Coordinates of C-alpha atoms in Angstrom, one line a residue:
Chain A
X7 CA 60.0 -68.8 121.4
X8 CA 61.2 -72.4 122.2
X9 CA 64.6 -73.8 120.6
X10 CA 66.2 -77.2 121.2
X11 CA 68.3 -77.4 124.2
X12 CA 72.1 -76.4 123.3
X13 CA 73.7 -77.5 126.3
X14 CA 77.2 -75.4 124.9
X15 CA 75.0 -72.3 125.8
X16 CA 75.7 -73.0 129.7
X17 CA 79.6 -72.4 129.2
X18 CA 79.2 -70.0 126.3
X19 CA 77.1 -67.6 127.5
X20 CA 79.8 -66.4 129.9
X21 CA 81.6 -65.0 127.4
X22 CA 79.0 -61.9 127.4
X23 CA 79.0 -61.6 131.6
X24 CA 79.1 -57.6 130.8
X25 CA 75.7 -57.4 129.0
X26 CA 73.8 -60.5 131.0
X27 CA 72.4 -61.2 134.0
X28 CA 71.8 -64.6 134.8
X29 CA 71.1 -64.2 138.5
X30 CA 70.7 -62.6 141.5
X31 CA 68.1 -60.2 140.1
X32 CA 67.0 -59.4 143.2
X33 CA 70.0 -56.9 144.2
X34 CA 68.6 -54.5 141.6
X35 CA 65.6 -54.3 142.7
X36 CA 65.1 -50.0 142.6
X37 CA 68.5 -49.8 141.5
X38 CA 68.7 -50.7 137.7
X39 CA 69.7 -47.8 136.8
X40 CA 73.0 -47.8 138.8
X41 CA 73.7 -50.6 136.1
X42 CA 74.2 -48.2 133.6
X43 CA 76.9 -45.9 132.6
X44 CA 74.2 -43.3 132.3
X45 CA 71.6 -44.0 135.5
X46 CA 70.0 -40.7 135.0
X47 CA 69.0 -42.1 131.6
X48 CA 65.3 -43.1 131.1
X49 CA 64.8 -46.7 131.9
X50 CA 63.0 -49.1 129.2
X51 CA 62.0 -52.4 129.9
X52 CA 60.7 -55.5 127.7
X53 CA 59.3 -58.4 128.7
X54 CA 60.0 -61.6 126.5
X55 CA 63.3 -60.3 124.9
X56 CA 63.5 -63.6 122.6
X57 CA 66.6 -63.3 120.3
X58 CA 67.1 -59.5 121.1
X59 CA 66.6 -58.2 117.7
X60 CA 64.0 -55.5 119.1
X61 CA 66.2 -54.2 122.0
X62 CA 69.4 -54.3 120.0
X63 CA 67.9 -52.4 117.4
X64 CA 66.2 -50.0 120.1
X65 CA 69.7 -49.5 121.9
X66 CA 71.1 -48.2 118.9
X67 CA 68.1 -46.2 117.4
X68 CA 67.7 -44.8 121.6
X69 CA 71.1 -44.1 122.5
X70 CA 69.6 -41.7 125.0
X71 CA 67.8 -44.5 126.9
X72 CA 68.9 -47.7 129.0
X73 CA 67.1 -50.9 128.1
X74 CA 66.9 -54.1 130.2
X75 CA 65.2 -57.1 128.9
X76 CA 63.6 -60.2 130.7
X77 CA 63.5 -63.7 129.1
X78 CA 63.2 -66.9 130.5
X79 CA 64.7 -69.3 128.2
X80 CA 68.7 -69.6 128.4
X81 CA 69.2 -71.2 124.6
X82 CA 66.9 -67.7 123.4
X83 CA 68.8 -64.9 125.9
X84 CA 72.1 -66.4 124.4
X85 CA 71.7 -64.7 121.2
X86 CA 70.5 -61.2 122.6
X87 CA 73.7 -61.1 124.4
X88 CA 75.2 -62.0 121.6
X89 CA 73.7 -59.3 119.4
X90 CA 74.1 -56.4 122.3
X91 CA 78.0 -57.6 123.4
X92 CA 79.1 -57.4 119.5
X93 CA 77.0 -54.1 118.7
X94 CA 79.1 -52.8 122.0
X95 CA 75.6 -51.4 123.1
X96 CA 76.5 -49.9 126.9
X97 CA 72.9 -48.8 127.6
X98 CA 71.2 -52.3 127.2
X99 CA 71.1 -55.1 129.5
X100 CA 69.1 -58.6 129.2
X101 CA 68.2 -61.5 132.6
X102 CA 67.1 -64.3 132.5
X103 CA 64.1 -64.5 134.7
X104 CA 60.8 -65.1 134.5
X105 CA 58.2 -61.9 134.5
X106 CA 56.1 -63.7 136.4
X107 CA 57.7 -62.3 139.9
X108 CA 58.7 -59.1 138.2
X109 CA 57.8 -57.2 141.2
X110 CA 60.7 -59.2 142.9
X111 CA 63.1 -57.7 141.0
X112 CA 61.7 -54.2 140.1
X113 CA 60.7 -51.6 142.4
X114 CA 57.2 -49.4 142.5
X115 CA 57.7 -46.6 140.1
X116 CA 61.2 -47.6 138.2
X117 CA 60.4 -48.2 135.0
X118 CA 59.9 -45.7 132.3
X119 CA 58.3 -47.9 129.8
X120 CA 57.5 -51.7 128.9
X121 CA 57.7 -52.8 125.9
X122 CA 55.5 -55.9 124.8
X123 CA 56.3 -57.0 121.5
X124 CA 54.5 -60.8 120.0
X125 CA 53.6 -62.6 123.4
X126 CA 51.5 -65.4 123.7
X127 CA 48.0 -65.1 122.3
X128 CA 46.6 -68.1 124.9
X129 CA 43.5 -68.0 122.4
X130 CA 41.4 -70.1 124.9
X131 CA 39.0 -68.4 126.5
X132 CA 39.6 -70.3 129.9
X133 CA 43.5 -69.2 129.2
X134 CA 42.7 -65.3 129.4
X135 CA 44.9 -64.8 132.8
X136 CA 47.7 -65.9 131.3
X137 CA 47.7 -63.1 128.7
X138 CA 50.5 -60.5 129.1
X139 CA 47.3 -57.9 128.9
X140 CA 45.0 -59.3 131.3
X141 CA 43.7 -56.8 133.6
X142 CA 45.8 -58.2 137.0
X143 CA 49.0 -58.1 134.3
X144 CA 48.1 -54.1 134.0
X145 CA 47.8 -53.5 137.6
X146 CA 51.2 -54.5 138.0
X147 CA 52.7 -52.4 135.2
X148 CA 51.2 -49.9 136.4
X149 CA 52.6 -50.4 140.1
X150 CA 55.9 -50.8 138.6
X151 CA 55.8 -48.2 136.1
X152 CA 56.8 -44.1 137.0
X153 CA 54.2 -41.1 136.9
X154 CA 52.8 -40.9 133.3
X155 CA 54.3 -43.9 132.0
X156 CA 53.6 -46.4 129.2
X157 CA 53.7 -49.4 128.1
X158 CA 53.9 -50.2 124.4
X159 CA 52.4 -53.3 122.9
X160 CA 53.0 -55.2 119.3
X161 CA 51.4 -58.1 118.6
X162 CA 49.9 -60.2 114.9
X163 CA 47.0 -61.5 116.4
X164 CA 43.9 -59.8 115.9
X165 CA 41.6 -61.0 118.6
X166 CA 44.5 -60.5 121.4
X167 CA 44.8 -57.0 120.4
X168 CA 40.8 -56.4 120.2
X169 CA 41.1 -58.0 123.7
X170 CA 44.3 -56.0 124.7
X171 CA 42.5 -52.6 123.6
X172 CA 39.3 -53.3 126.0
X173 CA 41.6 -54.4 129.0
X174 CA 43.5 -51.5 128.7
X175 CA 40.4 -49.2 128.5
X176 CA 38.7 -50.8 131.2
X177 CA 41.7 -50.2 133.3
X178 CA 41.7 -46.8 132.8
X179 CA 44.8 -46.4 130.9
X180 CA 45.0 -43.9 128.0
X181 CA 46.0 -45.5 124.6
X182 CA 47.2 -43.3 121.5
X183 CA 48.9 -44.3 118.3
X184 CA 46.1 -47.1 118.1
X185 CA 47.3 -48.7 114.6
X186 CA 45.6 -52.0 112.9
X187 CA 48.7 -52.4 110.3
X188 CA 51.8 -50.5 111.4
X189 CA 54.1 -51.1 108.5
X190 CA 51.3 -48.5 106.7
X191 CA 51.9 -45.5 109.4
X192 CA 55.5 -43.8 109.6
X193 CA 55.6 -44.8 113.0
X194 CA 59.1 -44.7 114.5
X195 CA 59.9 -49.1 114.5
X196 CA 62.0 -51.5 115.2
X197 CA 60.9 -54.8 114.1
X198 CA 61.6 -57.8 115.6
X199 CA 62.1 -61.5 114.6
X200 CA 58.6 -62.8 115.0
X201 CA 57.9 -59.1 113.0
X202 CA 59.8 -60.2 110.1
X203 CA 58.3 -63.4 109.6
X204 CA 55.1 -62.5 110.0
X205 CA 55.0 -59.4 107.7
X206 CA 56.6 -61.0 105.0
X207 CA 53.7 -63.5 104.7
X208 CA 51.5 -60.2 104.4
X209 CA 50.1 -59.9 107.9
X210 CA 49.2 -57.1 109.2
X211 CA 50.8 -55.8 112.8
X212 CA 49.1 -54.1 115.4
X213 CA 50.5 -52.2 117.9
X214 CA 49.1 -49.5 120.5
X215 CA 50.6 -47.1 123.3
X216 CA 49.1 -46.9 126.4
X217 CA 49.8 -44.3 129.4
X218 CA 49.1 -45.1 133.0
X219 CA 46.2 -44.2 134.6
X220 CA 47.1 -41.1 136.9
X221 CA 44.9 -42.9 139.7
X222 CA 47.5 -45.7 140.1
X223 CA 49.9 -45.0 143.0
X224 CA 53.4 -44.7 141.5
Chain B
X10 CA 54.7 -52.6 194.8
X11 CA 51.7 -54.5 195.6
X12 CA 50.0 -51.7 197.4
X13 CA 50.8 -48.9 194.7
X14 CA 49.3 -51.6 191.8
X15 CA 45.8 -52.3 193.8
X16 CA 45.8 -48.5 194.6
X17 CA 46.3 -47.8 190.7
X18 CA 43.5 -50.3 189.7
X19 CA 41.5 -48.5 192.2
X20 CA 41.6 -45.3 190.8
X21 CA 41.5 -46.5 187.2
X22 CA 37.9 -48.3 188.0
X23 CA 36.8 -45.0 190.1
X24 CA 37.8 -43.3 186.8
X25 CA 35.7 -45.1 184.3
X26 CA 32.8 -45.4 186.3
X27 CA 33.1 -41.6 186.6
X28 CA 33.1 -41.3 182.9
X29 CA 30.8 -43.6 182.5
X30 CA 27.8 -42.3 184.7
X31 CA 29.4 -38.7 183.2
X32 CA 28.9 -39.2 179.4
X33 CA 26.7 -42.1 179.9
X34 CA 27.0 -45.6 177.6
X35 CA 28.4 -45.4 173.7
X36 CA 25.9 -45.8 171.5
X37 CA 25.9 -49.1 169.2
X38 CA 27.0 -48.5 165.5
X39 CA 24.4 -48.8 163.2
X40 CA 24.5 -49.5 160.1
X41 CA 23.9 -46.9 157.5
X42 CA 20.6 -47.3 155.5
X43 CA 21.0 -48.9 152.3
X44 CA 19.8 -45.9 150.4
X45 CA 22.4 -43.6 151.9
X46 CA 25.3 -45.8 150.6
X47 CA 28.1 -44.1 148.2
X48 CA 26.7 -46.2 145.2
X49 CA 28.6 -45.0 141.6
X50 CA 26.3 -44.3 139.5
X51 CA 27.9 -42.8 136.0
X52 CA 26.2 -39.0 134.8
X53 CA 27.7 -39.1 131.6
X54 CA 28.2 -41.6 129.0
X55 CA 32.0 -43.3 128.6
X56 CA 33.9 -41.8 126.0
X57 CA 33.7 -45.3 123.4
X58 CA 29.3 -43.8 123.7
X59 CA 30.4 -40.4 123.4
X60 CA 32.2 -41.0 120.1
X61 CA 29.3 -43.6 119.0
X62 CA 26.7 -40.4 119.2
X63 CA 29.1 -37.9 117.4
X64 CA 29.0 -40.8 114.7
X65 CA 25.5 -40.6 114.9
X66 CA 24.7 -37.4 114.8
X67 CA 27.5 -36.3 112.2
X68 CA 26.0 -39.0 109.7
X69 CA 22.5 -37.8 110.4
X70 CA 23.5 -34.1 109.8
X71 CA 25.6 -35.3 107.2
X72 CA 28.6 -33.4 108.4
X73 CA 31.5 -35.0 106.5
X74 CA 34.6 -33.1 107.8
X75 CA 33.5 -33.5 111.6
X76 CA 32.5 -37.3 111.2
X77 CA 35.5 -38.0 109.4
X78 CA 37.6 -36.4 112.4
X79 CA 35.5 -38.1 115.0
X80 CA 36.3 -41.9 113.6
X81 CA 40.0 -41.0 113.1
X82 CA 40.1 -40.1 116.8
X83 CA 38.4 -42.8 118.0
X84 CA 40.5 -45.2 116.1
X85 CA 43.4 -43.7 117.3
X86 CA 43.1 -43.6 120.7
X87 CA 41.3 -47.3 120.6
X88 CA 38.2 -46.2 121.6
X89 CA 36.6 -47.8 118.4
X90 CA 37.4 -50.1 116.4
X91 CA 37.3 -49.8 112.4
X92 CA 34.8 -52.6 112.2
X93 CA 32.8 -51.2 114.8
X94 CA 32.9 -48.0 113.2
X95 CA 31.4 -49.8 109.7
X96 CA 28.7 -51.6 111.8
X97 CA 27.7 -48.7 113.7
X98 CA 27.2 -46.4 110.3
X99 CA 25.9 -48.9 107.9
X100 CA 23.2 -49.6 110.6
X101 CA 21.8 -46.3 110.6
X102 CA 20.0 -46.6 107.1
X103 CA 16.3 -45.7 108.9
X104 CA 17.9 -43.8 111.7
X105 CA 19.5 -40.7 109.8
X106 CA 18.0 -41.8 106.1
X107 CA 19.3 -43.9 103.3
X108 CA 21.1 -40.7 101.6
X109 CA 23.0 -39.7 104.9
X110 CA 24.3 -43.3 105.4
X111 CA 25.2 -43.8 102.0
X112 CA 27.3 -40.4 102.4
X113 CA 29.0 -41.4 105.4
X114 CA 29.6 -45.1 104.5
X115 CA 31.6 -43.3 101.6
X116 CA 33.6 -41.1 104.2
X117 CA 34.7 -43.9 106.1
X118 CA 35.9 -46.0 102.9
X119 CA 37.3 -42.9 101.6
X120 CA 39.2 -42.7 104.8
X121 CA 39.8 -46.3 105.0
X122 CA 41.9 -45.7 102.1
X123 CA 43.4 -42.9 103.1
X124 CA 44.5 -44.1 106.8
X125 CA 46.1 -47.8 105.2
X126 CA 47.0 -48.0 109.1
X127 CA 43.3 -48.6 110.0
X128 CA 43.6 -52.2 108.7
X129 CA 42.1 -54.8 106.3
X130 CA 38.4 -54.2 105.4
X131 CA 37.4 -57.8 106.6
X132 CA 34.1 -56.3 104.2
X133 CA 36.0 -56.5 101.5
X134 CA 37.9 -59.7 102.4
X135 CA 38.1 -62.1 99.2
X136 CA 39.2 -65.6 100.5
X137 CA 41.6 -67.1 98.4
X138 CA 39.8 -69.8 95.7
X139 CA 40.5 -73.4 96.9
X140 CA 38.8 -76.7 95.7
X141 CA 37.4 -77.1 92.2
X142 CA 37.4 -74.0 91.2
X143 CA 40.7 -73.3 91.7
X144 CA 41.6 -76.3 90.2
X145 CA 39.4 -75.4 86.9
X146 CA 40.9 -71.7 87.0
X147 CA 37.5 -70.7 86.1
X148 CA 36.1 -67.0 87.1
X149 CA 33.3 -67.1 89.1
X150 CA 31.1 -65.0 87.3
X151 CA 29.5 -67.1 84.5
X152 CA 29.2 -65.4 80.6
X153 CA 25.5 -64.6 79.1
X154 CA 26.1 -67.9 77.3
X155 CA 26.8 -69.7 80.3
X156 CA 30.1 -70.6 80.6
X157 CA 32.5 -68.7 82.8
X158 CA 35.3 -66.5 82.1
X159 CA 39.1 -67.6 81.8
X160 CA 41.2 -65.9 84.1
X161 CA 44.0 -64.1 82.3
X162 CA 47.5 -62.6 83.2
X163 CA 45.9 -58.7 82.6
X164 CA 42.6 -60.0 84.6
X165 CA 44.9 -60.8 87.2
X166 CA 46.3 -57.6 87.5
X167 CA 43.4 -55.3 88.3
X168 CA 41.7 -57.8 90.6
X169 CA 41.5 -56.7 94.2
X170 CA 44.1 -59.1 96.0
X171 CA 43.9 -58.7 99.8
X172 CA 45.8 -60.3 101.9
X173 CA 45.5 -64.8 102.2
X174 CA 47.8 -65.5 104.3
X175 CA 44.9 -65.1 107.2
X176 CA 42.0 -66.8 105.1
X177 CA 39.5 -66.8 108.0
X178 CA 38.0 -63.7 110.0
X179 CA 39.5 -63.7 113.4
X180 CA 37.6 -66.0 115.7
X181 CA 35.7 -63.6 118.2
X182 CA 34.6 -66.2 120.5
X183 CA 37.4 -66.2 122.8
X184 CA 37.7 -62.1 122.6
X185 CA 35.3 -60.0 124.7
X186 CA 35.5 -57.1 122.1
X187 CA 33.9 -58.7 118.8
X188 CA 31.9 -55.8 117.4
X189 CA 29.3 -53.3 118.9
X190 CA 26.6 -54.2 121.3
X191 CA 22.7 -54.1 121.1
X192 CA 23.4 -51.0 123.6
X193 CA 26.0 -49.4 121.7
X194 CA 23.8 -49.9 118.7
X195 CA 21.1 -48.4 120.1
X196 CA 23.0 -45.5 121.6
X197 CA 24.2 -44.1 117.7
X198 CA 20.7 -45.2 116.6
X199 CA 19.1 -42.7 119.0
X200 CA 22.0 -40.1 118.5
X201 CA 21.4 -40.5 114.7
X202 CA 16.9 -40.4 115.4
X203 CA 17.7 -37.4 118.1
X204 CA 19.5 -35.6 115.7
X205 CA 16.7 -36.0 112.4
X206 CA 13.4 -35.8 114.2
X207 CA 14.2 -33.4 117.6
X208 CA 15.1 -34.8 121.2
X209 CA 11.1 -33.6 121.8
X210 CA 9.7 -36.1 118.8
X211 CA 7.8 -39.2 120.1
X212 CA 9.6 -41.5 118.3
X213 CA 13.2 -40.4 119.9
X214 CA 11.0 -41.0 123.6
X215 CA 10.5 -44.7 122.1
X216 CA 14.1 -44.6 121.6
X217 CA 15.4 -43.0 125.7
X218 CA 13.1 -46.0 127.0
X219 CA 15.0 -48.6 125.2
X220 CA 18.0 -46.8 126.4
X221 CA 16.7 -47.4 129.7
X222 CA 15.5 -50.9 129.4
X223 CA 19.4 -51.5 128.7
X224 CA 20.9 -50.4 131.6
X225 CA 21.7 -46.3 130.9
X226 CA 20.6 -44.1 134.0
X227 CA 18.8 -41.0 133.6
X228 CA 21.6 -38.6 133.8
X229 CA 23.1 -40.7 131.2
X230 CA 20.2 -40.5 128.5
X231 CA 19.9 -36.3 129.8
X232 CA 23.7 -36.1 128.7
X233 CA 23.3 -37.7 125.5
X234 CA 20.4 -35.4 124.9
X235 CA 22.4 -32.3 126.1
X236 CA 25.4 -33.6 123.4
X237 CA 22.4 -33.3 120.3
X238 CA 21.5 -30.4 121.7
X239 CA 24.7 -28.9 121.1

């Protein structure tokens, strides 16, 4: 998601401190839980928060769970803080930081879940790396992830999914709840922005849960 | 201090030569011959083949219930795809007989319908009418005396609509995973042959040597053939 720079959103953003992290990631490395009223809670992560519908939606429908969510882009991470500092959610955090040295903030075996919801499609075939589902992008998950966990995926486009579901396989992660058009199952959901839009125009979303493979050292 | 290090150095050398004329030289490493190496080779078939020769062999004994059960699992847990699944049955018209297919291809649409979560039939896909004809709002279908059919407001009502917002079928060049393979074809081909004619029966012999020409092991083809055998 890219908006026009708001260069208010420097000064303004302050005004949720208690629900953002803007920096200095690194000192909760193995220790995001202590961020949390609740640290034995489970620990939920999602990568690409965008305007924080999804985890302020998933904060209130999870009460029993502490969510942190990454994004990169100041103007976008603005109105998640928004949206979590007015629902007064205490068990959901967002940072702004890029994913792409997640392990420099998040320790081997931390996380609970990821959650992947609508991320870049990079349609070229000479683009494939940068997929949030390419095969070196599971390793890491599943270096971060605990003992049997998951990471959850939601996307709109067809072939990334297609290619999602063969990366994941050939990784040796177990998938379950493999759905072509989720607003036809009763799965539990929380849609997000990109959802909404998309959905409205009739297209279908896919989404799939996958468990770590128990070979991967936690 | 320099006395006690020469006297040191002394006995270390009278020590290894000791050991040395004792146990005699170490033997080089060799290599280990190429044959011995720990090469993985697979003894049973992965669980996306296993799931193509249930297909196969439920269409062929024209087991509804079980084959209907197979896809939904495979679907589910990604295994298969539900175009894959479409491909892989409506293929098997000479493998497990025209009847058998034509039962099964109705199993999967039933279930198609009944599982809305298994996606758009991309079969069934009717692109939305651009150009002329739309412009005419003329039905394609012409009349016996040649002209074609108005469309009308109750016409329009029991037409199929599908979805236009995606007008094309997604691109599969970029994507590995497009549809099934010539193997994976072959593999619920010979599940579907195995099952009608006997794992014994020439033909289903013609069948394990194109198997083989396309990369599946022995132990992989005696697997399959234990799985009919079941």
């Amino acid at each position: 998601m890219r908006l026009r720079r708001k260069p208010w959103i420097d000064e303004a953003i302050h005004e949720y401190d208690s629900h953002i992290i803007l920096s200095g990631q690194e000192q909760y490395k193995g220790k995001w839980r202590e961020a949390f009223a609740h640290p034995e809670r489970p620990l939920y992560m999602e990568l690409g928060t965008g305007k924080g519908r999804f985890i302020e939606g998933m904060s209130e429908t999870y009460p029993e769970a502490n969510f942190v969510g990454f994004e990169v882009q100041i103007g976008v991470i603005y109105y998640a803080a928004q949206k979590i500092f007015e629902g007064q959610r205490d068990n959901a955090k967002v940072s702004l930081f890029d994913i792409a040295g997640i392990e420099d903030v998040v320790a081997p075996g931390e996380v609970d879940r990821f959650y992947i919801n609508f991320c870049d499609p990079w349609p070229k075939a000479k683009h494939a790396k940068r997929r949030l589902t390419y095969h070196t992008f599971l390793d890491r998950y599943a270096r971060l992830l605990k003992e049997d966990g998951e990471v959850h995926f939601k996307t709109d486009n067809e072939g990334l999914f297609m290619f999602s579901l063969e990366e994941f396989q050939n990784c040796g992660w177990e998938l379950k709840n493999v759905t072509y058009d989720l607003h036809s199952t009763d799965l539990p959901n929380v849609k997000t922005e990109y959802e909404e839009k998309f959905s409205s125009k009739g297209q279908p979303i896919f989404r799939l849960e996958a468990v770590k493979p128990k070979s991967k050292e936690a | 201090m320099k006395r006690l290090a020469t006297l040191g150095l002394v006995a270390v050398a009278l020590c290894g030569t000791y050991v040395f004329t004792a146990y005699g030289a170490p033997e080089p490493a060799q290599a280990p011959p190429m044959l011995d190496l720990n090469r993985y080779t697979p003894k049973d078939l992965n669980a996306r083949h296993q799931d193509l020769v249930a297909i196969g062999q439920f269409t062929a004994l024209g087991n509804q219930d079980s084959l209907r059960a197979v896809i939904s699992d495979s679907i589910e847990r990604g295994r298969l795809t539900p175009t894959e699944v479409g491909v892989a049955i409506r293929q098997l018209y000479s493998a497990a007989g025209l009847k058998r297919r034509n039962e099964a291809v109705a199993t999967f649409e039933q279930l198609r319908e009944d599982r809305p979560e298994f996606g758009v039939d991309y079969d069934k896909f009717v692109p939305r009418r651009v150009g002329f004809s739309a412009l005419l709002d003329y039905r394609s279908e012409e009349t016996s005396d040649g002209g074609y059919l108005p469309i009308t407001e109750e016409g329009d009502k029991h037409q199929i609509k599908y979805n236009t917002f995606r007008v094309k079928k997604p691109k599969p060049q970029n994507f590995k995973r497009s549809g099934l393979g010539t193997l994976d074809k072959e593999i619920v081909t010979a599940a579907a042959l195995g099952t009608r004619v006997g794992t014994t029966n020439v033909i289903f012999e013609s069948s394990k040597k194109n198997l083989s020409e396309m990369g599946l092991n022995a132990e992989q083809i005696e697997y399959l053939e234990s799985m009919l055998e079941q």
